[in-house]
Short mmCIF file of C-alpha atoms in Angstrom, two decimals:
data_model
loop_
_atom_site.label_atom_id
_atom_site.label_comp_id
_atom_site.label_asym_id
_atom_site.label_seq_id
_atom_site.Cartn_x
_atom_site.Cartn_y
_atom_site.Cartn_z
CA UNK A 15 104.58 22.20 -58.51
CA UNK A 16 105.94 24.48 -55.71
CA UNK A 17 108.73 23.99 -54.00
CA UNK A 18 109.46 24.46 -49.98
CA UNK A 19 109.15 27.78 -48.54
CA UNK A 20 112.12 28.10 -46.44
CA UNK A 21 110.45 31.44 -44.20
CA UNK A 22 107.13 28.98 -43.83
CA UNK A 23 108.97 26.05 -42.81
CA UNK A 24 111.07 27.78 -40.10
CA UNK A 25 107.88 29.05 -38.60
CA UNK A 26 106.17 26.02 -38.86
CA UNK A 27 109.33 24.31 -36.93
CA UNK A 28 109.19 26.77 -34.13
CA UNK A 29 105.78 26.78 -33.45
CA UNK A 30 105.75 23.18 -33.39
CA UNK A 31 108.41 22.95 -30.88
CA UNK A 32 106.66 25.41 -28.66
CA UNK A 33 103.40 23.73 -28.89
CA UNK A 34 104.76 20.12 -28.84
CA UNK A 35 107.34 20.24 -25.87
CA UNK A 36 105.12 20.45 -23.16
CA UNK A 37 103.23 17.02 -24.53
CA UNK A 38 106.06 14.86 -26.12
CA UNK A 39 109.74 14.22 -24.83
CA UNK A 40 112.05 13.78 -28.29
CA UNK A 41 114.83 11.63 -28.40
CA UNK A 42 116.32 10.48 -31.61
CA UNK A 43 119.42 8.06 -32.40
CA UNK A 44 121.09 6.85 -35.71
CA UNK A 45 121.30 10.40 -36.55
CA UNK A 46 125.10 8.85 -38.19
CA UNK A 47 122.50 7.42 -40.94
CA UNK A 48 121.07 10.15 -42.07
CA UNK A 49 122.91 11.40 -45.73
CA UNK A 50 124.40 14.89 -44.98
CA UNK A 51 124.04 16.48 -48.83
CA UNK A 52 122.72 12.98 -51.14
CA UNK A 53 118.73 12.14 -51.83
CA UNK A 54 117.40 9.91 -50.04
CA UNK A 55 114.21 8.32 -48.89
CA UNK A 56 113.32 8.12 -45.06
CA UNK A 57 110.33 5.17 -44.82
CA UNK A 58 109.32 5.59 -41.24
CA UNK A 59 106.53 4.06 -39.30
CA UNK A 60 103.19 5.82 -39.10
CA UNK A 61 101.75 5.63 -35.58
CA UNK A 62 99.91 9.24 -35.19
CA UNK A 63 99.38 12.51 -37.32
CA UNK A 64 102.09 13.92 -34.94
CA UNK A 65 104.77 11.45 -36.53
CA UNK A 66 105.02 14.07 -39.14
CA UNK A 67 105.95 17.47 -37.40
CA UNK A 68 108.06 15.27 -34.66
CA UNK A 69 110.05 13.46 -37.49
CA UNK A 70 110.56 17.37 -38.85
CA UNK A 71 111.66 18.32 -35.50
CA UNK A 72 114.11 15.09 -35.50
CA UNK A 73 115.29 15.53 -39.19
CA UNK A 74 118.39 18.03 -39.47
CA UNK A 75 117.46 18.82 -43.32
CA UNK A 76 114.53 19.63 -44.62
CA UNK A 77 112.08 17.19 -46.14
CA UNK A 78 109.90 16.36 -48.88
CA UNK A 79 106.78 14.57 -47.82
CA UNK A 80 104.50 12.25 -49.91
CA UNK A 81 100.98 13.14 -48.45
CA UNK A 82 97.49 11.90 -49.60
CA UNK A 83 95.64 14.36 -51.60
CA UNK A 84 92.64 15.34 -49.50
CA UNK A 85 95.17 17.05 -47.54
CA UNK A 86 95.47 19.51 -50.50
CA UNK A 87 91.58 20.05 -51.46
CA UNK A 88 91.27 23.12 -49.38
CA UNK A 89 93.21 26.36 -51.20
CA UNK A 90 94.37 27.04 -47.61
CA UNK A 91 95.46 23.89 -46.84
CA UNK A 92 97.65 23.00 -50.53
CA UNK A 93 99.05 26.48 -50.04
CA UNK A 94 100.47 25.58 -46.38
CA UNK A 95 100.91 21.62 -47.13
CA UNK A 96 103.04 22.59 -50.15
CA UNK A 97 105.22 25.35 -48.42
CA UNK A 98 106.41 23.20 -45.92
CA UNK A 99 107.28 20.55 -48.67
CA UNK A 100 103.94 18.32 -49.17
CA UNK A 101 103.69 16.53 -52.83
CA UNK A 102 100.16 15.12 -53.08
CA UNK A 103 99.25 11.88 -54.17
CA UNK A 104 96.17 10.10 -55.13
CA UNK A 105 96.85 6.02 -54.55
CA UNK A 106 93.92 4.94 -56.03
CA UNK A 107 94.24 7.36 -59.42
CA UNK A 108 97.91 7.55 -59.95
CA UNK A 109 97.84 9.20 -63.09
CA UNK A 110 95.83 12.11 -61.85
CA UNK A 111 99.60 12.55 -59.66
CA UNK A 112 101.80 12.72 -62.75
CA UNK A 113 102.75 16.00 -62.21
CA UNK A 114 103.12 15.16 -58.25
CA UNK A 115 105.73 12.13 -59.22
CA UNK A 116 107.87 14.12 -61.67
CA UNK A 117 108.25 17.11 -58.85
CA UNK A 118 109.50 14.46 -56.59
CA UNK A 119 111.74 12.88 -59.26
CA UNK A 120 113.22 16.19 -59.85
CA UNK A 121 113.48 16.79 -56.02
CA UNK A 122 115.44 13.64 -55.74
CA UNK A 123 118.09 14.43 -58.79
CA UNK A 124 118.35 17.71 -56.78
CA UNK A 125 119.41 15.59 -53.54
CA UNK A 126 116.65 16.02 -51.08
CA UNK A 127 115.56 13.95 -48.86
CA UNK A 128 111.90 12.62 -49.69
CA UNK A 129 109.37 10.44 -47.12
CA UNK A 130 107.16 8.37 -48.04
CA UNK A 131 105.04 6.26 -45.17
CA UNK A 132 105.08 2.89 -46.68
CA UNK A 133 101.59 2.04 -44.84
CA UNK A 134 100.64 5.01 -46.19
CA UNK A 135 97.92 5.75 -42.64
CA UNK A 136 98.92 5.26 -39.39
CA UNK A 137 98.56 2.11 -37.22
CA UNK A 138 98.94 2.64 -33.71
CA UNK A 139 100.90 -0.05 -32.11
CA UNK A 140 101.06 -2.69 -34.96
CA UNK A 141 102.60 -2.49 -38.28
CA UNK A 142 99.98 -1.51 -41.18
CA UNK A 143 100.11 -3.45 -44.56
CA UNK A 144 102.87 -1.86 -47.07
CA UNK A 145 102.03 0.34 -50.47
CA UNK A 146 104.62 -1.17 -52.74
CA UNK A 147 103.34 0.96 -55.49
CA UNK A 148 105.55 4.59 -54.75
CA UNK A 149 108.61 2.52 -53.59
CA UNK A 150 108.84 0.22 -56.76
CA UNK A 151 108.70 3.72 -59.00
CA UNK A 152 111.84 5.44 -56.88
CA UNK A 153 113.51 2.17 -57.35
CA UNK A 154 113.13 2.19 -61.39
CA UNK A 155 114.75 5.40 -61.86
CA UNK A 156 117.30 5.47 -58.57
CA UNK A 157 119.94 3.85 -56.72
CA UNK A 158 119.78 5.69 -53.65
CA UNK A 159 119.30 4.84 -49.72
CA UNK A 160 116.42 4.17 -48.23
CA UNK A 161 116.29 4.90 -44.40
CA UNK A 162 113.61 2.82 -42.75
CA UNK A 163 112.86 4.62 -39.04
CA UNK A 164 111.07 3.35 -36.03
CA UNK A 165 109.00 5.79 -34.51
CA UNK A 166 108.26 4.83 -30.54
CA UNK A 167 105.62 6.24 -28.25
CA UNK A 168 105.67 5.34 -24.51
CA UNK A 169 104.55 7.20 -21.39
CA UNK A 170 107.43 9.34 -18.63
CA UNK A 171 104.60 11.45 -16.65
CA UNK A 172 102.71 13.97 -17.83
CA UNK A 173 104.39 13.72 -21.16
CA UNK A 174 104.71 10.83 -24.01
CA UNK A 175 108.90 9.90 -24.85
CA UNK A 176 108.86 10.06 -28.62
CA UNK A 177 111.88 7.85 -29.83
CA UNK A 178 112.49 8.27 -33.34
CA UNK A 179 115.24 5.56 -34.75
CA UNK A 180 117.07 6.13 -38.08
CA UNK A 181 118.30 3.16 -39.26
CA UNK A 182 121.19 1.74 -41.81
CA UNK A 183 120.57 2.94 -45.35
CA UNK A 184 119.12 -0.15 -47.29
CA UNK A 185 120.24 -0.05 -51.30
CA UNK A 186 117.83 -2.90 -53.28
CA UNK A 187 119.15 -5.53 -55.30
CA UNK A 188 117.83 -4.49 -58.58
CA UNK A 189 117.56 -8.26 -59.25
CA UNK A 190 114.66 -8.56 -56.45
CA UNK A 191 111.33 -7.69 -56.88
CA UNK A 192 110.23 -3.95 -55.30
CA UNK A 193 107.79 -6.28 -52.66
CA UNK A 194 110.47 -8.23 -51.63
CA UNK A 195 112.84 -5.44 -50.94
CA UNK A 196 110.09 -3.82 -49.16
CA UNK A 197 109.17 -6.44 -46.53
CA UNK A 198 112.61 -6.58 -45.55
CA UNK A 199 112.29 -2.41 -45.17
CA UNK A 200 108.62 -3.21 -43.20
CA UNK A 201 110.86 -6.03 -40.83
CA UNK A 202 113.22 -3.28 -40.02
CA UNK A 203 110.96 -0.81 -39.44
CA UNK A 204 108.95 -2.88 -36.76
CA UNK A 205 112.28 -3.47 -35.09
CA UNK A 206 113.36 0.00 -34.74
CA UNK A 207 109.65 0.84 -33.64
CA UNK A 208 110.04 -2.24 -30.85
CA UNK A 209 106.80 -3.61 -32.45
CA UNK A 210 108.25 -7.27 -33.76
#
């Protein structure tokens, strides 16, 4: 399993900001939240495919993403998806992942900073049901902060403001179930992404 590709990502970044500036605004706050060195795992709300390059723009360090695996089919594609951090997983055959899951285990004793959409899709405008399934794994083998972020899209002109939220770090209770400690994550969520 590859890891980032620091050349690919920086290119990635600029390009992004060159083609995404004259269509999205950026603004960002709880940036305080956000571990400076530690692992930890951002759980933001999915509203558009652009969530992920904006919340790279946003994001100081660089990221880990967990991405669904058609994303990786093409050689092309796995080759780019993994350079800029990508770790493919297949929901609906999790052990054909295995491999995936023990890269981003490793990339988390490492301290990086991992994402994982809890919807796991985007849903414009409304909160999407959560995926319990990644979460509950992180929380068997970590005690580490989870970040849940609201991710905002609204209209100023010509061009859409993009507010990305970072919210408190959220440890789990390691009596409570992984479900329950995620619908409080999913309740935060929608409140930093103004949809409760």
């Amino acid at each position: 399993m590859g890891e980032r590709k620091n050349w690919v990502l920086k290119a990635t970044k600029t390009t992004s900001r060159i083609l995404l500036s004259p269509y999205f605004r950026l603004e960002r706050d709880g940036m305080e939240n956000l571990p400076q060195r530690s692992a930890f795992i951002l759980l933001p709300k999915h509203q558009r495919w652009v969530d992920i390059p904006l919340l790279s723009l946003a994001t100081p360090r660089p990221l880990y993403y967990i991405a669904k695996h058609d994303l990786f089919k093409n050689p092309l594609s796995n080759w780019f998806i993994r350079s800029l951090g990508g770790i493919p997983l297949n929901r609906k055959r999790p052990l054909e992942s295995r491999r995936s899951l023990k890269a981003m285990i490793e990339f988390i004793k490492e301290g990086e900073g991992v994402v994982v959409f809890p919807e796991g899709t985007y849903y414009r405008n409304k909160m999407g049901p959560a995926n319990v399934g990644i979460v509950r794994l992180i929380l068997s083998r970590f005690s580490i902060p989870f970040i849940p972020v609201g991710v905002n899209y609204s209209m100023q002109g010509v061009r859409s403001l993009v507010q990305i939220n970072f919210g408190k770090a959220i440890y789990a209770d390691s009596s409570a179930p992984a479900s329950s400690f995620l619908d409080n994550v999913m309740k935060d969520i929608a409140e930093l992404s103004g949809l409760c």
